[in-house]
Structure formats: C-alpha cells, structure tokens
Tab-separated table of C-alpha atoms and ligand atoms in Angstrom:
chain	number	residue	atom	x	y	z
A	1	MET	CA	0.000	0.000	0.000
A	2	ASP	CA	1.310	3.442	-0.965
A	3	PHE	CA	0.990	5.723	2.066
A	4	SER	CA	2.657	8.728	0.441
A	5	ILE	CA	-0.760	10.360	0.056
A	6	LEU	CA	-0.934	10.712	3.839
A	7	GLU	CA	2.284	12.753	3.656
A	8	SER	CA	1.218	14.901	0.698
A	9	GLY	CA	-2.457	15.299	1.610
A	10	PHE	CA	-5.474	14.841	-0.621
A	11	LEU	CA	-4.914	17.883	-2.844
A	12	PRO	CA	-3.450	16.809	-6.227
A	13	SER	CA	0.182	17.679	-6.947
A	14	LYS	CA	-0.717	19.004	-10.417
A	15	ILE	CA	-3.917	20.799	-11.439
A	16	SER	CA	-4.666	21.579	-15.085
A	17	THR	CA	-6.184	25.034	-15.582
A	18	ILE	CA	-7.006	24.816	-19.309
A	19	LEU	CA	-7.468	22.006	-21.834
A	20	SER	CA	-6.091	21.862	-25.390
A	21	LYS	CA	-7.917	23.596	-28.238
A	22	GLU	CA	-10.133	20.562	-29.050
A	23	PHE	CA	-11.972	21.473	-25.838
A	24	ASP	CA	-12.282	25.215	-26.574
A	25	ASP	CA	-16.082	25.038	-26.734
A	26	ILE	CA	-16.266	23.357	-23.315
A	27	GLU	CA	-13.764	25.800	-21.799
A	28	TYR	CA	-15.809	28.676	-23.219
A	29	VAL	CA	-19.053	27.515	-21.595
A	30	GLY	CA	-17.229	26.792	-18.311
A	31	ASN	CA	-15.571	30.200	-18.256
A	32	ASN	CA	-18.817	31.992	-19.038
A	33	LEU	CA	-21.123	29.930	-16.833
A	34	PRO	CA	-22.117	32.817	-14.482
A	35	LYS	CA	-23.241	34.974	-17.448
A	36	ILE	CA	-24.885	32.053	-19.239
A	37	LEU	CA	-26.878	31.155	-16.123
A	38	ALA	CA	-27.871	34.782	-15.495
A	39	ASN	CA	-29.058	35.048	-19.129
A	40	ASN	CA	-30.863	31.694	-18.954
A	41	GLN	CA	-28.949	30.396	-21.977
A	42	ILE	CA	-27.547	27.136	-20.656
A	43	GLU	CA	-29.739	24.975	-22.881
A	44	SER	CA	-28.765	26.636	-26.182
A	45	GLU	CA	-25.092	26.735	-25.166
A	46	VAL	CA	-25.073	23.023	-24.323
A	47	LEU	CA	-26.869	22.059	-27.541
A	48	ASN	CA	-24.071	23.812	-29.476
A	49	LEU	CA	-21.305	21.690	-27.938
A	50	GLU	CA	-19.566	19.025	-29.980
A	51	PRO	CA	-21.057	15.691	-28.741
A	52	GLU	CA	-18.089	13.334	-28.720
A	53	LYS	CA	-14.602	14.333	-27.695
A	54	ASP	CA	-11.515	12.183	-27.936
A	55	ILE	CA	-10.224	11.845	-24.382
A	56	SER	CA	-7.701	9.065	-25.064
A	57	ASN	CA	-4.670	11.375	-24.860
A	58	LEU	CA	-5.596	13.218	-21.694
A	59	GLY	CA	-3.293	12.845	-18.689
A	60	ILE	CA	-4.764	12.501	-15.205
A	61	ASP	CA	-4.697	16.239	-14.453
A	62	GLU	CA	-6.413	16.947	-17.794
A	63	LEU	CA	-9.018	14.259	-17.178
A	64	GLU	CA	-9.739	15.940	-13.837
A	65	ARG	CA	-10.025	19.321	-15.570
A	66	ALA	CA	-12.418	17.804	-18.127
A	67	MET	CA	-14.424	16.130	-15.322
A	68	LEU	CA	-14.655	19.476	-13.539
A	69	LEU	CA	-15.908	21.306	-16.647
A	70	TYR	CA	-18.430	18.649	-17.702
A	71	SER	CA	-19.681	18.330	-14.118
A	72	TYR	CA	-20.235	22.064	-13.725
A	73	ILE	CA	-21.909	22.314	-17.129
A	74	GLY	CA	-24.045	19.211	-16.434
A	75	HIS	CA	-25.248	20.581	-13.086
A	76	ALA	CA	-25.865	24.025	-14.617
A	77	TYR	CA	-27.984	22.294	-17.273
A	78	ILE	CA	-30.076	20.350	-14.769
A	79	TRP	CA	-30.477	23.035	-12.073
A	80	GLY	CA	-30.225	26.236	-14.135
A	81	ASN	CA	-32.612	25.258	-16.907
A	82	LEU	CA	-36.359	25.883	-16.876
A	83	LYS	CA	-36.964	22.580	-18.715
A	84	THR	CA	-38.204	19.870	-16.408
A	85	ASP	CA	-37.529	16.677	-18.389
A	86	LYS	CA	-34.197	15.981	-16.597
A	87	VAL	CA	-32.342	14.567	-19.604
A	88	ILE	CA	-28.684	15.476	-20.039
A	89	PRO	CA	-28.180	15.999	-23.792
A	90	LYS	CA	-25.729	13.816	-25.713
A	91	ASN	CA	-23.605	16.943	-26.292
A	92	ILE	CA	-22.249	16.441	-22.787
A	93	SER	CA	-23.516	13.078	-21.520
A	94	LYS	CA	-21.331	10.831	-23.706
A	95	THR	CA	-17.994	12.488	-23.060
A	96	TRP	CA	-18.830	13.083	-19.383
A	97	PHE	CA	-19.567	9.375	-19.007
A	98	LYS	CA	-16.301	8.346	-20.743
A	99	ILE	CA	-14.253	10.629	-18.479
A	100	SER	CA	-16.015	9.325	-15.378
A	101	GLN	CA	-15.231	5.729	-16.358
A	102	LYS	CA	-11.556	6.571	-16.678
A	103	LEU	CA	-11.528	8.299	-13.294
A	104	GLY	CA	-13.548	5.545	-11.623
A	105	ARG	CA	-16.307	7.698	-10.150
A	106	PRO	CA	-19.833	8.561	-11.371
A	107	PRO	CA	-20.617	11.332	-13.897
A	108	ILE	CA	-21.740	13.893	-11.320
A	109	LEU	CA	-20.124	16.872	-9.578
A	110	SER	CA	-18.128	15.501	-6.681
A	111	TYR	CA	-15.906	17.083	-4.031
A	112	ALA	CA	-12.799	16.147	-6.057
A	113	SER	CA	-13.929	18.493	-8.860
A	114	TYR	CA	-15.631	21.122	-6.694
A	115	ALA	CA	-12.748	21.635	-4.256
A	116	LEU	CA	-9.645	19.448	-4.696
A	117	ASN	CA	-9.029	20.261	-8.390
A	118	ASN	CA	-10.662	23.682	-8.496
A	119	TRP	CA	-7.960	26.130	-7.426
A	120	LYS	CA	-4.567	27.628	-8.114
A	121	LEU	CA	-2.295	30.004	-6.237
A	122	GLN	CA	-3.129	33.564	-7.158
A	123	ASP	CA	0.526	34.538	-6.676
A	124	LYS	CA	2.844	31.586	-7.246
A	125	ASN	CA	5.730	33.423	-5.614
A	126	LYS	CA	3.889	33.703	-2.324
A	127	PRO	CA	3.315	30.817	0.080
A	128	PHE	CA	0.061	28.942	0.369
A	129	ASP	CA	-2.437	30.997	2.314
A	130	LEU	CA	-6.246	31.131	2.446
A	131	GLU	CA	-6.287	34.493	0.710
A	132	ASN	CA	-3.754	33.380	-1.921
A	133	ILE	CA	-6.175	30.732	-3.272
A	134	ARG	CA	-7.906	31.506	-6.575
A	135	ILE	CA	-10.962	29.376	-7.396
A	136	LEU	CA	-10.967	28.286	-11.062
A	137	GLN	CA	-14.616	27.525	-11.781
A	138	ASN	CA	-17.916	28.934	-10.529
A	139	PHE	CA	-21.613	28.535	-11.107
A	140	LEU	CA	-22.751	32.104	-10.396
A	141	GLY	CA	-19.507	33.423	-8.934
A	142	GLY	CA	-19.033	36.000	-6.216
A	143	MET	CA	-17.238	36.192	-2.903
A	144	ASP	CA	-19.523	33.823	-0.947
A	145	GLU	CA	-19.244	30.990	-3.478
A	146	ASP	CA	-15.458	31.395	-3.738
A	147	TRP	CA	-14.987	31.603	0.014
A	148	PHE	CA	-17.086	28.498	0.671
A	149	ILE	CA	-14.728	26.497	-1.578
A	150	MET	CA	-11.554	28.310	-0.439
A	151	ILE	CA	-12.170	27.269	3.179
A	152	HIS	CA	-12.374	23.625	2.078
A	153	VAL	CA	-9.159	23.907	0.031
A	154	ALA	CA	-7.289	25.587	2.897
A	155	ILE	CA	-8.392	22.834	5.288
A	156	GLU	CA	-7.254	20.155	2.812
A	157	TYR	CA	-3.872	21.886	2.528
A	158	GLU	CA	-3.333	22.036	6.285
A	159	ALA	CA	-4.605	18.468	6.751
A	160	LYS	CA	-1.439	16.983	5.274
A	161	GLU	CA	0.339	18.046	8.474
A	162	ILE	CA	-1.967	16.217	10.858
A	163	LEU	CA	-2.246	13.187	8.559
A	164	SER	CA	1.508	12.776	8.059
A	165	ASN	CA	2.225	13.198	11.778
A	166	LEU	CA	-0.422	10.683	12.781
A	167	LYS	CA	0.889	8.323	10.102
A	168	HIS	CA	4.422	8.487	11.551
A	169	TYR	CA	3.180	7.875	15.057
A	170	PHE	CA	0.500	5.238	14.513
A	171	LEU	CA	1.236	3.466	11.209
A	172	ASP	CA	5.040	3.645	11.235
A	173	GLN	CA	4.970	3.116	15.018
A	174	ASN	CA	7.573	5.800	15.576
A	175	GLU	CA	6.823	6.611	19.195
A	176	ASP	CA	8.243	10.094	19.204
A	177	GLN	CA	5.606	12.226	20.945
A	178	SER	CA	6.543	15.299	18.958
A	179	PHE	CA	4.488	13.771	16.102
A	180	LEU	CA	1.385	13.922	18.294
A	181	GLU	CA	2.247	17.439	19.445
A	182	SER	CA	2.527	18.573	15.803
A	183	ALA	CA	-0.736	16.798	14.950
A	184	LEU	CA	-2.453	18.662	17.786
A	185	GLU	CA	-1.100	21.965	16.521
A	186	SER	CA	-2.351	21.138	13.011
A	187	ILE	CA	-5.928	20.242	14.004
A	188	ARG	CA	-6.057	23.513	15.959
A	189	LYS	CA	-5.061	25.354	12.772
A	190	ILE	CA	-7.785	23.467	10.871
A	191	ASN	CA	-10.320	24.608	13.451
A	192	SER	CA	-9.209	28.198	13.155
A	193	ILE	CA	-9.644	28.017	9.350
A	194	MET	CA	-13.081	26.429	9.841
A	195	ASN	CA	-14.064	29.309	12.150
A	196	ARG	CA	-13.487	31.768	9.302
A	197	MET	CA	-16.346	30.469	7.089
A	198	PRO	CA	-18.808	33.242	8.110
A	199	GLU	CA	-16.291	36.022	7.328
A	200	LYS	CA	-17.103	35.983	3.602
A	201	CYS	CA	-19.746	33.309	3.092
A	202	ASP	CA	-23.164	34.529	4.158
A	203	PRO	CA	-25.745	31.837	5.061
A	204	PHE	CA	-28.507	33.425	2.954
A	205	ILE	CA	-26.286	33.635	-0.158
A	206	TYR	CA	-24.973	30.113	0.424
A	207	TYR	CA	-28.444	28.648	0.770
A	208	ASN	CA	-30.038	30.503	-2.137
A	209	ARG	CA	-27.206	31.001	-4.639
A	210	VAL	CA	-24.412	28.505	-3.935
A	211	ARG	CA	-26.098	25.346	-2.739
A	212	PRO	CA	-28.858	24.908	-5.354
A	213	TYR	CA	-26.333	23.977	-8.082
A	214	ILE	CA	-24.439	21.277	-6.194
A	215	PHE	CA	-27.305	18.894	-5.424
A	216	GLY	CA	-27.231	15.433	-6.951
A	217	TRP	CA	-30.040	13.361	-8.386
A	218	LYS	CA	-30.339	10.740	-5.654
A	219	ASN	CA	-32.756	11.143	-2.773
A	220	ASN	CA	-33.760	14.466	-4.279
A	221	PRO	CA	-37.492	15.291	-4.560
A	222	ALA	CA	-36.762	17.318	-7.724
A	223	THR	CA	-35.507	14.179	-9.521
A	224	PRO	CA	-37.526	11.295	-8.056
A	225	GLN	CA	-36.688	8.969	-10.968
A	226	GLY	CA	-33.136	10.262	-11.461
A	227	VAL	CA	-31.597	11.797	-14.575
A	228	ILE	CA	-31.180	10.321	-18.073
A	229	TYR	CA	-27.785	10.540	-19.767
A	230	GLU	CA	-28.755	10.700	-23.443
A	231	GLU	CA	-27.172	8.074	-25.730
A	232	VAL	CA	-24.966	6.552	-23.061
A	233	VAL	CA	-25.450	2.955	-24.211
A	234	GLU	CA	-24.184	1.482	-20.942
A	235	TYR	CA	-27.152	3.114	-19.154
A	236	ASN	CA	-29.605	1.729	-21.695
A	237	GLY	CA	-31.876	4.796	-21.499
A	238	LYS	CA	-32.484	4.225	-17.775
A	239	PRO	CA	-32.415	7.237	-15.419
A	240	GLN	CA	-29.437	7.302	-13.066
A	241	LEU	CA	-29.395	8.217	-9.366
A	242	PHE	CA	-26.150	9.761	-8.139
A	243	ARG	CA	-25.480	11.735	-4.973
A	244	GLY	CA	-24.413	15.383	-5.053
A	245	GLU	CA	-21.294	17.227	-3.983
A	246	THR	CA	-20.647	17.328	-0.231
A	247	GLY	CA	-17.776	17.660	2.213
A	248	ALA	CA	-18.675	14.114	3.240
A	249	GLN	CA	-16.661	13.130	0.138
A	250	SER	CA	-13.508	14.618	1.672
A	251	SER	CA	-11.129	11.923	2.906
A	252	ILE	CA	-9.731	13.934	5.817
A	253	VAL	CA	-12.306	13.158	8.486
A	254	PRO	CA	-12.655	9.408	7.740
A	255	ALA	CA	-8.831	9.151	7.748
A	256	LEU	CA	-8.662	10.948	11.117
A	257	ASP	CA	-11.421	8.759	12.531
A	258	ALA	CA	-9.488	5.612	11.570
A	259	LEU	CA	-6.082	6.854	12.769
A	260	LEU	CA	-7.481	8.122	16.074
A	261	GLY	CA	-9.718	5.099	16.683
A	262	ILE	CA	-13.003	7.055	16.526
A	263	THR	CA	-15.750	4.620	15.545
A	264	HIS	CA	-19.312	5.156	14.368
A	265	SER	CA	-21.868	2.516	15.218
A	266	ASN	CA	-23.385	0.656	12.317
A	267	ASP	CA	-26.716	2.113	11.328
A	268	PRO	CA	-28.271	3.372	8.078
A	269	LEU	CA	-26.594	6.744	8.539
A	270	ARG	CA	-23.144	5.195	8.535
A	271	GLU	CA	-23.997	3.562	5.182
A	272	TYR	CA	-24.376	7.005	3.615
A	273	LEU	CA	-20.805	7.822	4.509
A	274	ASP	CA	-19.502	4.538	3.121
A	275	GLU	CA	-21.380	5.210	-0.108
A	276	MET	CA	-19.698	8.635	-0.333
A	277	ARG	CA	-16.425	6.822	-0.902
A	278	LEU	CA	-17.596	5.822	-4.382
A	279	TYR	CA	-17.449	9.509	-5.258
A	280	MET	CA	-13.864	9.980	-4.083
A	281	PRO	CA	-10.758	9.561	-6.267
A	282	ILE	CA	-9.883	5.840	-6.355
A	283	GLU	CA	-6.581	6.174	-4.520
A	284	HIS	CA	-8.308	8.047	-1.656
A	285	ARG	CA	-10.910	5.299	-1.429
A	286	TYR	CA	-8.229	2.604	-1.247
A	287	ILE	CA	-6.303	4.327	1.517
A	288	LEU	CA	-9.474	4.857	3.588
A	289	ASN	CA	-10.459	1.222	3.223
A	290	TYR	CA	-6.954	0.183	4.265
A	291	LEU	CA	-6.975	2.555	7.267
A	292	ASP	CA	-10.333	1.152	8.407
A	293	GLU	CA	-8.964	-2.411	8.339
A	294	TRP	CA	-5.780	-1.329	10.093
A	295	SER	CA	-7.791	0.539	12.732
A	296	GLU	CA	-9.940	-2.508	13.482
A	297	SER	CA	-7.139	-5.055	13.633
A	298	LYS	CA	-3.850	-3.354	14.531
A	299	ARG	CA	-4.490	0.032	16.096
A	300	SER	CA	-4.836	-1.326	19.620
A	301	SER	CA	-1.225	-2.601	19.492
A	302	VAL	CA	0.139	0.962	19.314
A	303	THR	CA	1.843	2.240	22.467
A	304	ASN	CA	-0.224	3.233	25.458
A	305	GLN	CA	2.107	5.547	27.360
A	306	ASP	CA	0.203	7.993	29.565
A	307	LYS	CA	1.534	11.064	27.795
A	308	SER	CA	0.600	9.821	24.315
A	309	VAL	CA	-2.881	8.767	25.451
A	310	LYS	CA	-3.362	12.261	26.849
A	311	LEU	CA	-2.169	13.887	23.606
A	312	THR	CA	-4.293	11.587	21.447
A	313	ASN	CA	-7.330	12.469	23.531
A	314	GLU	CA	-6.544	16.176	23.116
A	315	ILE	CA	-6.518	15.662	19.336
A	316	ILE	CA	-9.839	13.790	19.479
A	317	LYS	CA	-11.333	16.677	21.456
A	318	GLU	CA	-10.254	19.025	18.650
A	319	VAL	CA	-11.947	16.756	16.067
A	320	HIS	CA	-15.029	17.002	18.284
A	321	THR	CA	-14.692	20.812	18.168
A	322	PHE	CA	-14.478	20.605	14.348
A	323	ARG	CA	-17.637	18.495	14.150
A	324	ASN	CA	-19.385	20.811	16.600
A	325	LYS	CA	-18.640	23.887	14.477
A	326	HIS	CA	-19.636	21.929	11.386
A	327	LEU	CA	-22.985	20.998	12.924
A	328	GLU	CA	-23.499	24.662	13.834
A	329	TYR	CA	-22.929	25.554	10.137
A	330	ALA	CA	-25.354	22.851	8.985
A	331	ARG	CA	-27.891	24.479	11.306
A	332	THR	CA	-27.262	28.126	10.422
A	333	TYR	CA	-26.453	27.738	6.708
A	334	ILE	CA	-29.140	25.184	5.867
A	335	HIS	CA	-31.647	24.300	8.552
A	336	GLU	CA	-32.448	27.838	9.728
A	337	GLN	CA	-32.442	29.163	6.154
A	338	SER	CA	-34.917	26.501	5.125
A	339	LEU	CA	-37.388	27.670	7.773
A	340	SER	CA	-37.788	30.967	5.937
A	341	ASN	CA	-37.723	29.480	2.436
A	342	GLN	CA	-40.486	27.195	1.240
A	343	ASN	CA	-39.134	26.516	-2.263
A	344	ASN	CA	-35.790	25.029	-1.438
A	345	SER	CA	-35.272	21.463	-0.200
A	346	ASN	CA	-34.259	21.302	3.442
A	347	VAL	CA	-34.725	17.734	4.623
A	348	VAL	CA	-31.598	16.438	2.904
A	349	GLY	CA	-28.076	17.761	2.396
A	350	THR	CA	-26.581	18.284	-1.052
A	351	GLY	CA	-25.153	14.796	-0.748
A	352	GLY	CA	-28.682	13.528	-0.154
A	353	THR	CA	-28.526	12.706	3.555
A	354	PRO	CA	-30.889	13.559	6.460
A	355	PHE	CA	-27.951	15.527	7.735
A	356	MET	CA	-28.929	17.058	11.113
A	357	LYS	CA	-29.499	13.644	12.647
A	358	TYR	CA	-26.360	12.036	11.336
A	359	LEU	CA	-23.969	14.945	11.869
A	360	ASP	CA	-25.126	15.100	15.482
A	361	LYS	CA	-24.671	11.350	15.935
A	362	HIS	CA	-21.117	11.507	14.577
A	363	LEU	CA	-20.382	14.426	16.880
A	364	GLN	CA	-21.546	12.436	19.914
A	365	GLU	CA	-19.357	9.528	18.832
A	366	THR	CA	-16.211	11.691	18.580
A	367	VAL	CA	-14.982	11.021	22.102
A	368	PRO	CA	-11.827	9.511	23.598
A	369	THR	CA	-12.386	5.877	24.531
A	370	ASN	CA	-9.666	5.773	27.186
A	371	ASP	CA	-9.931	9.107	29.024
B	401	LIG	C1	-21.084	26.364	5.562
B	401	LIG	C2	-20.307	25.306	5.672
B	401	LIG	C3	-20.749	23.883	5.566
B	401	LIG	C4	-22.008	23.335	5.506
B	401	LIG	C5	-23.347	24.067	5.538
B	401	LIG	C6	-21.868	21.900	5.426
B	401	LIG	C7	-22.904	20.985	5.315
B	401	LIG	C8	-22.788	19.606	5.342
B	401	LIG	C9	-23.877	18.659	5.277
B	401	LIG	C10	-25.349	19.040	5.123
B	401	LIG	C11	-23.363	17.418	5.374
B	401	LIG	C12	-24.152	16.095	5.338
B	401	LIG	C13	-23.910	15.339	4.060
B	401	LIG	C14	-24.789	15.823	2.915
B	401	LIG	O1	-24.419	16.791	2.226
B	401	LIG	O2	-25.834	15.236	2.661
B	401	LIG	C15	-21.937	17.558	5.510
B	401	LIG	C16	-21.058	16.514	5.695
B	401	LIG	C17	-19.702	16.674	5.858
B	401	LIG	N1	-18.982	17.832	5.647
B	401	LIG	FE1	-19.760	19.702	5.518
B	401	LIG	N2	-20.537	21.596	5.432
B	401	LIG	C18	-19.820	22.767	5.510
B	401	LIG	C19	-18.450	22.906	5.509
B	401	LIG	C20	-17.555	21.860	5.528
B	401	LIG	C21	-16.120	21.998	5.534
B	401	LIG	C22	-15.354	23.326	5.438
B	401	LIG	C23	-15.597	20.749	5.581
B	401	LIG	C24	-14.122	20.430	5.577
B	401	LIG	C25	-13.556	19.614	4.759
B	401	LIG	C26	-16.700	19.817	5.630
B	401	LIG	C27	-16.600	18.435	5.735
B	401	LIG	C28	-17.660	17.564	5.882
B	401	LIG	C29	-17.518	16.165	6.275
B	401	LIG	C30	-16.225	15.458	6.582
B	401	LIG	C31	-18.789	15.620	6.290
B	401	LIG	C32	-19.155	14.197	6.751
B	401	LIG	C33	-19.507	14.344	8.233
B	401	LIG	C34	-18.977	13.305	9.196
B	401	LIG	O3	-18.227	12.416	8.845
B	401	LIG	O4	-19.337	13.414	10.399
B	401	LIG	N3	-17.873	20.532	5.588
B	401	LIG	N4	-21.618	18.904	5.462
C-alpha cells in the first residue's frame, strides 16, 4: 500500500487550468457559466457543444479538468434550466460518461472536482495561504461561493500536516511524541480556518445562490426517478441516481477517525458515509479502506504511554470541536435558512442525507475511549 498520500495530503500535486484547443467550446461555456446562467442560456449553449470528444490522450490532471468542466456544465444544465424533463443531452452526456469511467467515479459533480481540483495560487511566488487561493470555476460566482470552496481547500492543505504526523506515530509506530504534538497543533489550525467560514460566506447567499447547483439526483425530490444521460449505451436509457457534492466526500475526516480510533456505530446513517467513498478519487478510497482495516485489527497494538494517550485524547477533542462547528454551520447555513424558504429542499443535504441527525450522531461519537 502506498501511504505517500498521507504525507502529501489529498490535494493533487498538479492541477490543469485549461485544456487543449479541441476542448475550446467546453472551456468557453465553463468560463462563461455565471453569465450564461444569469441570461438563462444554458440549454442553447449546451446544444451547441460538440457531442463526442476524444479523451484518449488526456493525462490525469487533464481528465480531472475535463471532469470538472463537464460536471459544472451538467449541473448548470439540470439546475439552471427551466426545462423539467431531466435529460442530459448527448452533447455532454457521452464524453462526461467516458471521463467518469476513466476516473472511476460517477458522472456527477463531486468534491474532487468542486474543491480538490478547483484552485490555483493567485501569486505563485507567495506561500500557500487562504487568501492566496484563486478558485478556477464557478456557477454564479461571487465572494460567498469562492470563500465556501476556499475554506475547504485551505483545510485540505493544512490536513497533510496532521495526517503525516499521525501516520508516523500510529502506522510507522515511531513513538516520538513530537508527532502527536505537531498533529495537535495542526488540528487547531484546521479549526481556526473552519471558524473563518462566516467572514465571507453569508448563510442566505450560500443557501439561495451557492447550494442549489451542487445537489445530486439521488434522494432528491426534484428528480424522483433520477436523470437520463442521453445516448450513453451502458445506461440503456435508464435514469441514473447519483449523490451530489458534499464535504462528506472529503477523505480527511474518515482518515482521522481511523487513525485516532473514533468509531461510528453501524446504522443506516453510517452507510451514507460509506457510499460517499464511491465519489472519491480511487486512490483516496483505497487508503481509507486500508486505514479502516488497520484501525480494526492493529491500532490497539500501538503504544499506550500515559503522555501519548493524553495527547491523542486532546486531538480527538479538537476533532469534536471541528464536528461541533460543522454541525453549527449545517444548522445556520441550511436548517435555519430553510425555515424561511419554502421553495428550497431542506430535509436532505446536497449529498442527499438527512444531515442534522447524522452529523449530530457523529459528533456524539467523537470522544476519547480511554480518558
Ligand atoms: C457552511 C459550511 C458547511 C455546511 C453548511 C456543510 C454541510 C454539510 C452537510 C449538510 C453534510 C451532510 C452530508 C450531505 O451533504 O448530505 C456535511 C457533511 C460533511 N462535511 Fe460539511 N458543510 C460545511 C463545511 C464543511 C467543511 C469546510 C468541511 C471540511 C472539509 C466539511 C466536511 C464535511 C464532512 C467530513 C462531512 C461528513 C460528516 C462526518 O463524517 O461526520 N464541511 N456537510
């Protein structure tokens, strides 16, 4: 098993920002999506796109760029179009499907496209910093939409510190406590980034302008039968049900749970999270599955010195703080907004989960077992 990803974090090492000229029409629609949506022209723009693209020569970073563009355009078509028939035209469905097969995840907007592959440094000569992140692709654009994604990217960037330190201590069994001290420092930094969400992402704007475009087609009252991908022979004309973009497709928290020995009891809510793994990049999925097995069978053999137990418990308390803040956001950004808005789905998250119940359950389960 290649553990290097725990050292480098889940952000890709190379992100393509523009595809070759064969994809000019797709790049054009992607770049102009905010104007196209405001002008209600997504349908005519999509019907003008060349139906089948040759993707055989695309490298992994270009495939991710293509996945990002097709996913944004596909969601804009479904959620920004007055038509109600919920059929994705062949102009995007066929190529989107081919790309998704190569990447090993469904043709839908996932966290990997929305956050992991959707940024660059605004000034390459300056170090990574929240305000040095430039988001590449938007639906409507604006500060709140950018900031919502920027916070996720900044957390992913910092997470490589906690993940690599926990890896050294627990997986490599290097019992130097400074690894746990550094991990504690890192999760505190993650929490301070998390706290900054309300600075530039307003709950009303998030709920009414950002969130509507990232829903999926599964467990969504707007698409009870799912969505048809026109002329995708493998789907045989049958509507497909895929879940939407959500932070639950980030690998950080499941990796921390496994490394720290935080367990969630088996119930239908836990199944949602396991299903989210199908929407993650394959190598992230593999490492999470490995960490789960390791956690169940080998974690208990790691040292139990008093000082390290105390430090580990401190880290778990910080993960609890993260989940607590996160639950507060689910309440203020979604639940409370939904009370004053009758036209916007509130019972499920964008990933399609009954979120208040399950986020609270996972919060309660984030406790040291040996305090
Ligand atoms: C305004 C900010 C946020 C809101 C309103 C929000 C909302 C949600 C919702 C509703 C879910 C349930 C799954 C679903 O979509 O159906 C969820 C899950 C999740 N989100 Fe967020 N989220 C926010 C920010 C973040 C950030 C910044 C991260 C960091 C990476 C994150 C990571 C997660 C994780 C890991 C889960 C799975 C929960 C667990 O394992 O306990 N979220 N989020």
